[in-house]
Coordinates of C-alpha atoms in Angstrom, one line a residue:
Chain A
X1 CA -9.8 -56.9 64.6
X2 CA -6.7 -59.0 65.3
X3 CA -3.4 -58.4 63.6
X4 CA -3.6 -61.7 61.8
X5 CA -6.9 -60.8 60.4
X6 CA -5.7 -57.5 59.0
X7 CA -2.8 -59.4 57.3
X8 CA -5.2 -62.0 56.0
X9 CA -7.7 -59.5 54.6
X10 CA -4.9 -57.4 53.0
X11 CA -3.4 -60.5 51.5
X12 CA -6.7 -61.8 50.1
X13 CA -7.4 -58.4 48.6
X14 CA -4.0 -58.3 46.9
X15 CA -4.5 -61.8 45.6
X16 CA -7.9 -60.8 44.2
X17 CA -6.6 -57.6 42.5
X18 CA -3.6 -59.5 41.0
X19 CA -5.8 -62.3 39.8
X20 CA -8.1 -59.9 38.1
X21 CA -5.2 -58.3 36.3
X22 CA -3.6 -61.6 35.4
X23 CA -6.8 -62.9 33.7
X24 CA -8.1 -59.7 32.1
X25 CA -5.0 -58.1 30.8
X26 CA -3.3 -59.1 27.5
X27 CA -0.2 -56.9 27.7
X28 CA 2.4 -59.2 29.1
X29 CA 4.1 -56.6 31.3
X30 CA 0.8 -56.1 33.1
X31 CA 0.5 -59.8 33.6
X32 CA 4.0 -60.0 35.0
X33 CA 3.1 -57.1 37.4
X34 CA -0.1 -58.9 38.3
X35 CA 1.9 -62.1 39.1
X36 CA 4.0 -60.0 41.6
X37 CA 0.9 -58.5 43.2
X38 CA -0.6 -62.0 43.8
X39 CA 2.8 -63.1 45.1
X40 CA 2.8 -60.2 47.6
X41 CA -0.7 -61.1 48.8
X42 CA 0.3 -64.7 49.4
X43 CA 3.4 -63.6 51.4
X44 CA 1.2 -61.4 53.5
X45 CA -1.1 -64.4 54.2
X46 CA 2.0 -66.4 55.2
X47 CA 3.2 -63.6 57.5
X48 CA -0.2 -63.5 59.1
X49 CA 0.0 -67.2 59.7
X50 CA 3.2 -66.6 61.7
X51 CA 1.6 -64.1 64.1
X52 CA -1.4 -66.4 64.7
X53 CA 0.5 -68.5 67.1
X54 CA -0.1 -66.1 70.0
X55 CA 3.4 -66.3 71.3
X56 CA 5.3 -63.2 72.5
X57 CA 7.7 -63.1 69.6
X58 CA 6.4 -63.9 66.0
X59 CA 7.2 -67.3 64.5
X60 CA 10.5 -66.9 62.5
X61 CA 9.8 -69.6 59.9
X62 CA 7.3 -67.7 57.8
X63 CA 9.7 -64.7 57.7
X64 CA 12.5 -66.9 56.4
X65 CA 10.1 -68.4 53.9
X66 CA 8.8 -65.1 52.8
X67 CA 12.4 -63.8 52.1
X68 CA 13.1 -66.9 50.1
X69 CA 9.8 -66.5 48.3
X70 CA 10.6 -63.0 47.3
X71 CA 14.0 -64.1 45.9
X72 CA 12.2 -66.8 43.9
X73 CA 9.6 -64.3 42.6
X74 CA 12.3 -61.8 41.7
X75 CA 14.2 -64.4 39.6
X76 CA 11.1 -65.5 37.8
X77 CA 10.1 -61.9 37.1
X78 CA 13.6 -61.2 35.7
X79 CA 13.3 -64.2 33.4
X80 CA 9.8 -63.2 32.4
X81 CA 10.9 -59.6 31.6
X82 CA 13.9 -60.9 29.6
X83 CA 11.6 -63.1 27.6
X84 CA 9.2 -60.3 27.0
X85 CA 12.0 -58.0 25.7
X86 CA 13.0 -60.8 23.3
X87 CA 9.4 -61.3 22.2
X88 CA 9.0 -57.6 21.5
X89 CA 12.3 -57.6 19.6
X90 CA 11.3 -60.6 17.5
X91 CA 7.6 -59.8 16.8
X92 CA 7.1 -56.2 17.7
X93 CA 4.2 -57.2 20.0
X94 CA 4.0 -57.4 23.8
X95 CA 1.1 -59.8 23.7
X96 CA 0.7 -63.5 22.9
X97 CA -0.8 -64.2 19.5
X98 CA -4.5 -64.1 19.4
X99 CA -4.7 -61.5 22.2
X100 CA -5.1 -57.8 21.8
X101 CA -3.5 -55.2 24.1
X102 CA -6.0 -52.5 23.0
X103 CA -8.6 -54.0 25.2
X104 CA -6.5 -53.2 28.2
X105 CA -8.0 -49.9 29.0
Chain B
X1 CA 32.2 -101.3 51.5
X2 CA 29.6 -101.9 54.1
X3 CA 26.2 -100.2 54.6
X4 CA 27.7 -98.1 57.4
X5 CA 30.5 -97.1 55.1
X6 CA 28.0 -95.8 52.6
X7 CA 26.0 -94.1 55.3
X8 CA 29.1 -92.1 56.3
X9 CA 29.2 -90.5 52.9
X10 CA 26.9 -87.4 52.3
X11 CA 25.3 -89.1 49.3
X12 CA 21.9 -87.5 49.8
X13 CA 23.3 -84.0 50.0
X14 CA 25.7 -84.6 47.0
X15 CA 22.8 -85.5 44.7
X16 CA 21.7 -81.8 44.9
X17 CA 25.1 -80.2 45.6
X18 CA 27.0 -81.7 42.7
X19 CA 24.8 -80.5 39.9
X20 CA 24.4 -77.1 41.4
X21 CA 28.2 -76.8 42.0
X22 CA 28.7 -77.9 38.4
X23 CA 26.2 -75.2 37.3
X24 CA 28.4 -72.5 39.0
X25 CA 31.5 -74.0 37.4
X26 CA 30.0 -74.3 33.9
X27 CA 28.7 -70.8 33.8
X28 CA 32.2 -69.0 33.5
X29 CA 33.5 -71.9 31.4
X30 CA 31.2 -71.1 28.6
X31 CA 31.8 -73.3 25.6
X32 CA 34.1 -75.5 27.7
X33 CA 31.2 -76.3 30.0
X34 CA 30.6 -79.4 27.9
X35 CA 33.9 -80.9 29.2
X36 CA 33.1 -80.0 32.8
X37 CA 29.6 -81.5 32.6
X38 CA 30.8 -84.7 30.9
X39 CA 33.3 -85.1 33.7
X40 CA 30.7 -84.5 36.4
X41 CA 27.8 -86.5 35.0
X42 CA 29.3 -90.0 35.7
X43 CA 30.2 -88.9 39.2
X44 CA 26.6 -87.8 39.9
X45 CA 25.3 -91.1 38.3
X46 CA 27.7 -93.0 40.6
X47 CA 26.6 -91.0 43.7
X48 CA 22.9 -91.7 42.8
X49 CA 23.5 -95.4 42.3
X50 CA 25.3 -95.6 45.6
X51 CA 22.4 -93.8 47.3
X52 CA 20.0 -96.4 45.8
X53 CA 22.2 -99.2 47.1
X54 CA 22.2 -97.6 50.5
X55 CA 18.4 -97.3 50.5
X56 CA 18.1 -101.0 49.4
X57 CA 20.6 -102.1 52.0
X58 CA 19.1 -100.3 54.9
X59 CA 15.6 -101.0 53.8
X60 CA 14.4 -97.7 55.2
X61 CA 14.3 -94.1 53.9
X62 CA 17.4 -92.0 54.4
X63 CA 17.0 -88.7 56.2
X64 CA 19.4 -85.8 56.8
X65 CA 18.8 -82.4 58.2
X66 CA 20.7 -79.6 56.5
X67 CA 23.0 -77.6 58.7
X68 CA 22.2 -79.5 61.9
X69 CA 19.0 -77.6 62.5
X70 CA 16.3 -80.1 63.5
X71 CA 12.8 -80.2 62.0
X72 CA 10.6 -78.1 62.1
X73 CA 13.0 -75.2 62.1
X74 CA 15.6 -76.9 59.8
X75 CA 15.1 -78.4 56.4
X76 CA 14.9 -82.2 56.1
X77 CA 16.2 -84.1 53.1
X78 CA 14.6 -87.5 52.7
X79 CA 15.1 -90.2 50.2
X80 CA 12.8 -93.3 50.2
X81 CA 12.5 -95.9 47.5
X82 CA 10.5 -93.7 45.1
X83 CA 13.0 -90.9 45.4
X84 CA 15.8 -93.4 44.7
X85 CA 14.0 -94.7 41.6
X86 CA 13.4 -91.2 40.2
X87 CA 16.9 -90.0 41.0
X88 CA 18.4 -93.0 39.2
X89 CA 16.2 -92.6 36.1
X90 CA 17.0 -88.9 36.0
X91 CA 20.7 -89.6 36.2
X92 CA 20.5 -92.2 33.4
X93 CA 18.5 -89.9 31.1
X94 CA 20.7 -86.9 31.9
X95 CA 23.9 -88.8 31.2
X96 CA 22.5 -90.0 27.9
X97 CA 21.5 -86.5 26.9
X98 CA 24.9 -85.1 27.9
X99 CA 26.8 -87.7 25.9
X100 CA 24.4 -87.2 22.9
X101 CA 24.8 -83.4 23.0
X102 CA 28.5 -83.4 23.6
X103 CA 29.1 -85.4 20.5
X104 CA 26.8 -83.1 18.5
X105 CA 27.6 -82.0 15.1
X106 CA 28.8 -78.5 14.2
X107 CA 25.3 -77.3 13.2
X108 CA 23.8 -77.9 16.7
X109 CA 22.6 -74.3 16.5
X110 CA 20.9 -73.1 19.7
X111 CA 22.3 -75.8 21.9
X112 CA 25.9 -75.0 21.0
X113 CA 25.5 -71.8 22.9
X114 CA 27.5 -71.5 26.0
X115 CA 24.4 -71.2 28.2
X116 CA 23.2 -74.8 27.5
X117 CA 25.3 -76.6 30.0
X118 CA 24.5 -74.4 33.0
X119 CA 20.8 -74.8 32.2
X120 CA 21.2 -78.6 31.8
X121 CA 22.9 -78.8 35.3
X122 CA 20.3 -76.5 36.8
X123 CA 17.5 -78.8 35.5
X124 CA 19.3 -81.9 36.9
X125 CA 19.9 -80.2 40.3
X126 CA 16.4 -78.9 40.6
X127 CA 14.9 -82.4 39.7
X128 CA 17.1 -84.0 42.3
X129 CA 16.1 -81.4 44.9
X130 CA 12.4 -82.1 44.2
X131 CA 13.0 -85.9 44.6
X132 CA 14.8 -85.5 48.0
X133 CA 12.9 -82.6 49.6
X134 CA 11.1 -83.6 52.7
X135 CA 9.5 -80.2 53.1
X136 CA 6.8 -78.5 51.2
X137 CA 8.4 -75.1 50.9
X138 CA 11.6 -76.6 49.8
X139 CA 9.6 -78.4 47.1
X140 CA 8.3 -75.0 46.0
X141 CA 11.8 -73.6 45.6
X142 CA 13.1 -76.6 43.8
X143 CA 10.0 -76.5 41.4
X144 CA 10.7 -72.9 40.7
X145 CA 14.3 -73.5 39.9
X146 CA 13.2 -76.3 37.6
X147 CA 10.7 -73.9 35.9
X148 CA 13.4 -71.3 35.4
X149 CA 15.8 -73.7 33.7
X150 CA 13.0 -75.4 31.7
X151 CA 11.5 -72.1 30.4
X152 CA 15.0 -70.9 29.4
X153 CA 15.6 -74.1 27.4
X154 CA 12.2 -73.8 25.7
X155 CA 13.2 -70.2 24.7
X156 CA 16.0 -71.6 22.5
X157 CA 13.3 -73.0 20.2
X158 CA 10.5 -70.4 20.4
X159 CA 10.2 -67.3 22.6
X160 CA 6.5 -67.4 22.2
X161 CA 6.2 -71.0 23.4
X162 CA 8.5 -70.2 26.3
X163 CA 6.3 -67.2 27.3
X164 CA 3.1 -69.3 27.2
X165 CA 4.8 -72.0 29.3
X166 CA 6.0 -69.4 31.8
X167 CA 2.5 -67.9 32.2
X168 CA 1.1 -71.4 32.9
X169 CA 4.0 -72.1 35.3
X170 CA 3.7 -68.8 37.1
X171 CA 0.0 -69.2 37.8
X172 CA 0.6 -72.8 38.8
X173 CA 3.3 -71.9 41.3
X174 CA 1.2 -69.1 42.8
X175 CA -1.7 -71.5 43.5
X176 CA 0.7 -74.1 44.8
X177 CA 2.3 -71.5 47.1
X178 CA -1.2 -70.5 48.4
X179 CA -1.8 -74.1 49.3
X180 CA 1.5 -74.3 51.1
X181 CA 0.7 -71.1 53.1
X182 CA -2.7 -72.5 54.1
X183 CA -1.0 -75.7 55.3
X184 CA 1.4 -73.7 57.4
X185 CA -1.4 -71.6 58.8
X186 CA -3.3 -74.7 59.8
X187 CA -0.6 -76.9 61.1
X188 CA 2.5 -74.8 61.8
X189 CA 4.9 -77.0 59.8
X190 CA 6.1 -77.6 56.2
X191 CA 7.6 -81.0 56.9
X192 CA 6.0 -83.8 55.0
X193 CA 6.8 -86.4 57.6
X194 CA 5.3 -84.4 60.4
X195 CA 2.2 -83.6 58.4
X196 CA 1.8 -87.2 57.4
X197 CA 2.1 -88.5 61.0
X198 CA -0.3 -85.9 62.3
X199 CA -3.1 -88.0 60.8
X200 CA -5.7 -87.4 58.1
X201 CA -6.0 -83.7 59.1
X202 CA -9.1 -81.6 58.8
X203 CA -11.0 -79.8 56.0
X204 CA -8.5 -77.0 55.9
X205 CA -5.8 -79.5 55.0
X206 CA -7.9 -81.0 52.2
X207 CA -8.6 -77.5 50.8
X208 CA -4.9 -76.6 51.0
X209 CA -4.0 -79.9 49.2
X210 CA -6.6 -79.1 46.6
X211 CA -4.9 -75.7 45.9
X212 CA -1.5 -77.4 45.6
X213 CA -2.9 -80.0 43.3
X214 CA -4.5 -77.4 41.0
X215 CA -1.2 -75.5 40.8
X216 CA 0.7 -78.7 40.0
X217 CA -1.7 -79.7 37.3
X218 CA -0.8 -76.6 35.3
X219 CA 2.9 -77.5 35.6
X220 CA 2.3 -81.2 34.8
X221 CA 0.3 -80.2 31.7
X222 CA -2.6 -82.5 32.6
X223 CA -5.6 -81.9 30.3
X224 CA -7.0 -79.2 30.1
X225 CA -3.8 -77.4 31.1
X226 CA -1.8 -79.1 28.3
X227 CA -1.9 -76.3 25.7
X228 CA 1.6 -75.0 26.4
X229 CA 3.3 -78.4 26.2
X230 CA 3.3 -79.4 22.5
X231 CA 4.7 -76.1 21.1
X232 CA 7.2 -75.9 24.0
X233 CA 8.5 -79.5 23.7
X234 CA 8.0 -79.8 20.0
X235 CA 10.1 -76.7 19.1
X236 CA 12.9 -76.9 21.7
X237 CA 16.3 -78.2 20.6
X238 CA 16.6 -82.0 20.8
X239 CA 18.4 -82.4 24.2
X240 CA 16.1 -79.9 25.8
X241 CA 13.0 -81.7 24.4
X242 CA 14.3 -85.0 25.8
X243 CA 14.8 -83.5 29.3
X244 CA 11.6 -81.6 29.4
X245 CA 9.3 -84.4 28.1
X246 CA 11.0 -87.2 29.9
X247 CA 11.7 -85.7 33.3
X248 CA 10.6 -82.1 33.9
X249 CA 6.8 -82.8 33.7
X250 CA 7.3 -85.8 36.1
X251 CA 8.4 -83.5 38.9
X252 CA 4.9 -82.0 39.6
X253 CA 3.5 -85.5 39.4
X254 CA 6.0 -86.7 41.9
X255 CA 5.0 -83.9 44.3
X256 CA 1.3 -84.9 43.8
X257 CA 2.1 -88.4 44.8
X258 CA 3.9 -87.1 47.9
X259 CA 0.9 -84.9 48.8
X260 CA -1.8 -87.5 48.3
X261 CA 0.0 -90.6 49.4
X262 CA 2.5 -89.4 52.0
X263 CA 0.6 -86.6 53.7
X264 CA -2.7 -88.2 52.8
X265 CA -5.2 -85.5 53.6
X266 CA -8.8 -86.7 54.1
X267 CA -10.6 -87.0 50.8
X268 CA -14.0 -87.9 49.8
X269 CA -12.8 -89.5 46.6
X270 CA -14.6 -87.0 44.4
X271 CA -11.3 -85.1 43.9
X272 CA -9.5 -88.3 43.1
X273 CA -12.2 -89.3 40.6
X274 CA -11.8 -85.9 39.0
X275 CA -8.1 -86.3 38.6
X276 CA -8.7 -89.7 37.1
X277 CA -11.2 -88.4 34.6
X278 CA -8.9 -85.6 33.6
X279 CA -6.3 -88.3 33.0
X280 CA -8.8 -90.2 30.8
X281 CA -9.5 -87.0 28.8
X282 CA -5.7 -86.5 28.4
X283 CA -5.2 -90.0 27.1
X284 CA -8.0 -89.7 24.5
X285 CA -7.4 -86.1 23.5
X286 CA -3.6 -86.3 23.4
X287 CA -3.6 -89.5 21.4
X288 CA -6.1 -88.2 18.9
X289 CA -4.1 -85.0 18.3
X290 CA -0.9 -87.0 18.1
X291 CA -2.4 -88.9 15.2
X292 CA -3.1 -85.7 13.3
X293 CA 0.3 -84.1 13.6
X294 CA 2.5 -83.7 10.5
X295 CA 5.8 -83.2 12.3
X296 CA 7.6 -86.1 14.1
X297 CA 8.5 -84.0 17.2
X298 CA 4.9 -82.8 17.6
X299 CA 3.7 -86.5 17.5
X300 CA 6.1 -87.3 20.3
X301 CA 5.1 -84.1 22.2
X302 CA 1.3 -84.9 22.0
X303 CA 2.2 -88.5 23.0
X304 CA 3.5 -87.0 26.3
X305 CA 0.2 -85.3 26.9
X306 CA -1.5 -88.7 26.5
X307 CA 1.0 -90.7 28.5
X308 CA 0.8 -88.2 31.4
X309 CA -2.9 -89.0 31.6
X310 CA -2.0 -92.6 32.6
X311 CA -0.1 -91.4 35.6
X312 CA -3.2 -89.6 37.0
X313 CA -5.2 -92.8 36.9
X314 CA -3.4 -93.7 40.1
X315 CA -5.5 -91.3 42.1
X316 CA -8.9 -92.9 41.6
X317 CA -7.4 -96.4 41.6
X318 CA -5.3 -96.1 44.7
X319 CA -5.8 -92.7 46.2
X320 CA -9.2 -92.7 47.9
X321 CA -9.0 -96.0 49.8
X322 CA -5.3 -96.7 50.5
X323 CA -5.8 -99.9 52.5
X324 CA -7.1 -102.2 49.8
X325 CA -4.9 -105.2 49.1
X326 CA -4.1 -104.1 45.5
X327 CA -3.3 -100.5 46.3
X328 CA 0.4 -100.9 46.6
X329 CA 0.5 -102.8 43.3
X330 CA -1.5 -100.1 41.5
X331 CA 0.6 -97.3 43.0
X332 CA 3.8 -99.1 42.0
X333 CA 2.4 -99.6 38.5
X334 CA 1.9 -95.9 38.0
X335 CA 5.5 -95.2 39.2
X336 CA 6.7 -97.9 36.8
X337 CA 4.8 -96.2 34.0
X338 CA 6.4 -92.8 34.9
X339 CA 9.9 -94.2 35.0
X340 CA 9.5 -96.3 31.8
X341 CA 8.0 -93.3 30.0
X342 CA 10.9 -91.1 31.0
X343 CA 13.4 -93.5 29.4
X344 CA 11.4 -94.2 26.3
X345 CA 10.4 -90.6 25.7
X346 CA 14.0 -89.4 26.0
X347 CA 14.9 -92.1 23.4
X348 CA 12.1 -91.0 21.0
X349 CA 13.2 -87.3 21.2
X350 CA 16.9 -88.1 20.7
X351 CA 16.0 -90.4 17.8
X352 CA 13.9 -87.6 16.3
X353 CA 16.8 -85.3 16.8
X354 CA 19.0 -87.6 14.8
X355 CA 16.4 -87.7 12.0
X356 CA 16.3 -83.9 12.0
X357 CA 20.0 -83.6 11.8
X358 CA 20.2 -86.2 9.0
X359 CA 17.5 -84.8 6.7
X360 CA 17.2 -81.2 8.0
X361 CA 13.5 -81.4 8.9
X362 CA 11.0 -83.6 10.7
X363 CA 8.0 -83.4 8.4
X364 CA 6.5 -86.9 8.3
X365 CA 5.9 -87.0 4.6
X366 CA 9.6 -86.4 3.9
X367 CA 10.8 -89.3 6.0
X368 CA 9.9 -92.2 3.8
X369 CA 12.6 -94.8 3.5
X370 CA 14.8 -93.4 6.2
X371 CA 15.3 -96.8 7.7
X372 CA 17.7 -97.8 4.9
X373 CA 20.2 -95.1 5.9
X374 CA 19.5 -94.8 9.6
X375 CA 18.7 -98.4 10.6
X376 CA 19.9 -98.0 14.2
X377 CA 17.9 -94.9 14.9
X378 CA 14.7 -96.3 13.4
X379 CA 15.2 -99.4 15.4
X380 CA 15.7 -97.4 18.6
X381 CA 12.5 -95.5 17.7
X382 CA 10.7 -98.7 17.3
X383 CA 11.9 -100.2 20.6
X384 CA 11.0 -97.0 22.4
X385 CA 7.6 -97.0 20.7
X386 CA 6.9 -100.6 21.9
X387 CA 7.6 -99.3 25.4
X388 CA 5.3 -96.3 25.0
X389 CA 2.5 -98.6 23.8
X390 CA 3.0 -100.7 26.8
X391 CA 3.7 -104.0 25.0
X392 CA 5.6 -106.7 26.9
X393 CA 8.3 -107.0 28.0
X394 CA 8.7 -103.3 28.5
X395 CA 8.6 -101.5 31.9
X396 CA 5.4 -99.7 30.8
X397 CA 3.8 -103.1 30.3
X398 CA 4.5 -104.0 33.9
X399 CA 3.1 -100.6 34.9
X400 CA 0.0 -101.0 32.9
X401 CA -0.5 -104.6 34.0
X402 CA -0.3 -103.6 37.7
X403 CA -2.7 -100.7 37.2
X404 CA -5.1 -102.8 35.2
X405 CA -5.1 -105.5 37.9
X406 CA -5.9 -102.8 40.4
X407 CA -8.6 -101.3 38.2
X408 CA -10.4 -104.6 37.7
X409 CA -10.0 -105.6 41.3
X410 CA -11.5 -102.3 42.4
X411 CA -14.3 -102.5 39.9
X412 CA -13.1 -99.5 37.7
X413 CA -14.0 -101.2 34.5
X414 CA -14.3 -97.9 32.5
X415 CA -10.7 -96.9 33.5
X416 CA -9.5 -100.4 32.5
X417 CA -11.1 -100.0 29.1
X418 CA -9.5 -96.6 28.6
X419 CA -6.1 -98.0 29.6
X420 CA -6.3 -100.7 27.0
X421 CA -7.7 -98.4 24.4
X422 CA -5.0 -95.8 25.1
X423 CA -2.4 -98.5 24.3
X424 CA -4.1 -99.1 20.9
X425 CA -4.2 -95.4 20.2
X426 CA -0.5 -95.1 21.1
X427 CA 0.2 -97.9 18.6
X428 CA -1.8 -96.0 16.0
X429 CA 0.0 -92.7 16.3
X430 CA 3.5 -94.3 16.7
X431 CA 3.1 -96.8 13.8
X432 CA 2.4 -93.9 11.4
X433 CA 5.9 -92.4 11.5
X434 CA 7.4 -95.9 11.9
X435 CA 5.6 -97.2 8.8
X436 CA 6.7 -94.2 6.8
X437 CA 10.4 -94.6 7.8
X438 CA 10.3 -98.3 7.0
X439 CA 8.6 -97.9 3.6
X440 CA 10.6 -97.8 0.4
X441 CA 11.2 -94.2 -0.3
X442 CA 13.5 -91.7 -1.8
X443 CA 14.6 -89.8 1.3
X444 CA 18.4 -89.3 1.2
X445 CA 20.0 -88.1 4.4
X446 CA 22.0 -85.0 3.7
X447 CA 24.4 -85.9 6.4
X448 CA 25.8 -89.0 7.9
X449 CA 25.4 -89.4 11.7
X450 CA 28.1 -91.2 13.7
X451 CA 27.1 -94.6 15.0
X452 CA 28.4 -93.8 18.5
X453 CA 25.8 -91.0 18.5
X454 CA 23.0 -93.2 17.2
X455 CA 23.6 -95.7 19.9
X456 CA 22.5 -93.3 22.7
X457 CA 18.7 -93.4 22.0
X458 CA 19.0 -97.2 21.4
X459 CA 20.5 -97.7 24.9
X460 CA 17.8 -95.6 26.4
X461 CA 15.1 -97.5 24.6
X462 CA 16.6 -100.8 25.7
X463 CA 16.8 -99.5 29.3
X464 CA 13.0 -98.8 29.1
X465 CA 12.5 -102.4 28.0
X466 CA 15.0 -103.7 30.6
X467 CA 13.0 -102.1 33.3
X468 CA 10.3 -104.6 32.5
X469 CA 12.5 -107.6 32.2
X470 CA 14.3 -107.0 35.5
X471 CA 11.3 -105.6 37.2
X472 CA 11.6 -107.2 40.7
X473 CA 14.6 -105.1 41.8
X474 CA 13.1 -101.7 41.0
X475 CA 9.8 -103.0 42.4
X476 CA 11.4 -103.8 45.7
X477 CA 13.1 -100.4 45.8
X478 CA 9.8 -98.6 45.3
X479 CA 8.3 -100.3 48.4
X480 CA 10.9 -98.9 50.7
X481 CA 9.5 -96.3 52.9
X482 CA 5.9 -97.1 51.9
X483 CA 3.4 -97.6 54.7
X484 CA 1.5 -99.9 52.5
X485 CA 2.7 -103.5 52.2
X486 CA 2.7 -105.0 48.8
X487 CA 0.4 -107.9 49.4
X488 CA -0.6 -108.2 45.7
X489 CA 2.4 -107.4 43.7
X490 CA 4.3 -108.4 40.7
X491 CA 4.0 -112.2 41.0

């Protein structure tokens, strides 16, 4: 199994796990975490794309892109958590209306 | 100044650098950020106008690479005609919103907070970055900056609406990023120019483009991903609503146009048809819901859902077969529609903001007879409504006319009927508030609104109409950098 394939399979599994959480969970903090897991999976895919080229040293562009992507994901997560804190302060609930956190086993 | 003189100025870079520098400046200034923004806004407008002149003058797209690193390692900034048109429209709307907001009354509430101006400049900078990015990953970063600022502005109005918007936007950006990663894995570059010149590409490219498209649809609020839009745009403070509805939702559409018309992955046409039928559903559903709303701002917000549908008709009409004689005209028509909608929608939201300030609410039933006390605002609302309906001589009329010509020439009779029907529906939902405001009624504004403030939406509405009257100049601008030649155009 080549390195790129390991990266790709790990990335795809993370995207799958994250997607499951994003869709099935109602608690917003879980959804924000799921977003981060999907993001990590996609970054792994990108990293794998860099090693695919078969050169001696890996392609630097995906690495630069991944670092930028992590910064973007971090800022969005910070905003999401800040919004969630405000939502809990305002309504006392950590879910959107019409959804129920109790089904998150 | 000559063309070479203009070319010596870093105009392209400045369109992004100036708003972002202003954002850094406005952040510590707090409440004084208004003054800094008002000083900066005309400068950005001037830079944008000069850039458009440079594009027109040279007749070719302007390209720069940041930091002297050449593509594919470096990042290319590229402005063609469509970039110039969107940049200029954005600058006009942003300046109007800034002037409107800076003259605001004492009760401005949420938007008097010191955080508004940094967010305003972040939105402007991110929009400009989207319009001049020549690189898919750069587009992603710009789109995320835009989301960040837009969600924060929605949160002034309703935390819940902001959270819903953010969840849609997050899933959209992940799917978009996945598509970008696939493109890189397949072709080893993010550069739109390189991807486009590489030819139609293979199946992997089409799959990647489909991923990116799905992600962008969530951000563009195309039916059935529209659920977040009306509460977000309808509850945000006035200047935020105007920016969000007029400009922010156009950025994902702009990227879609870049993907399907500039990179041009191989497509069977089924995907293009699907986008078109989603657009049809958006027109019908958005219009019907707009008719049922009881609040003025929600009518306008649902109207955005409907009008965005028109833009997506460009894909079945001109996307699948790009070499037909009417393709360039149809494509330009959709862009005209987007630009005209931006100006008119900003005018509608600012007019609605004046109504809310004057009477304290925007419930339709309580607006009867408002035209007596706010004639200029109601007039502005009417002019903007004419533009949304697509009646001549507005810019939207030119857009619809060009798209209709393409639809009939290409045998898309059903789409043509929907386009005409959508105009009638728009008339129905916009005449309802207009009729109420023009009726004899008892509504007394609690507060007088200065005329110099009321004139802002009127100017925007007139600009939307002016786009139709002086259509040949923007039409010529749009053709620059297009591979298609406009054989059947505006004549």
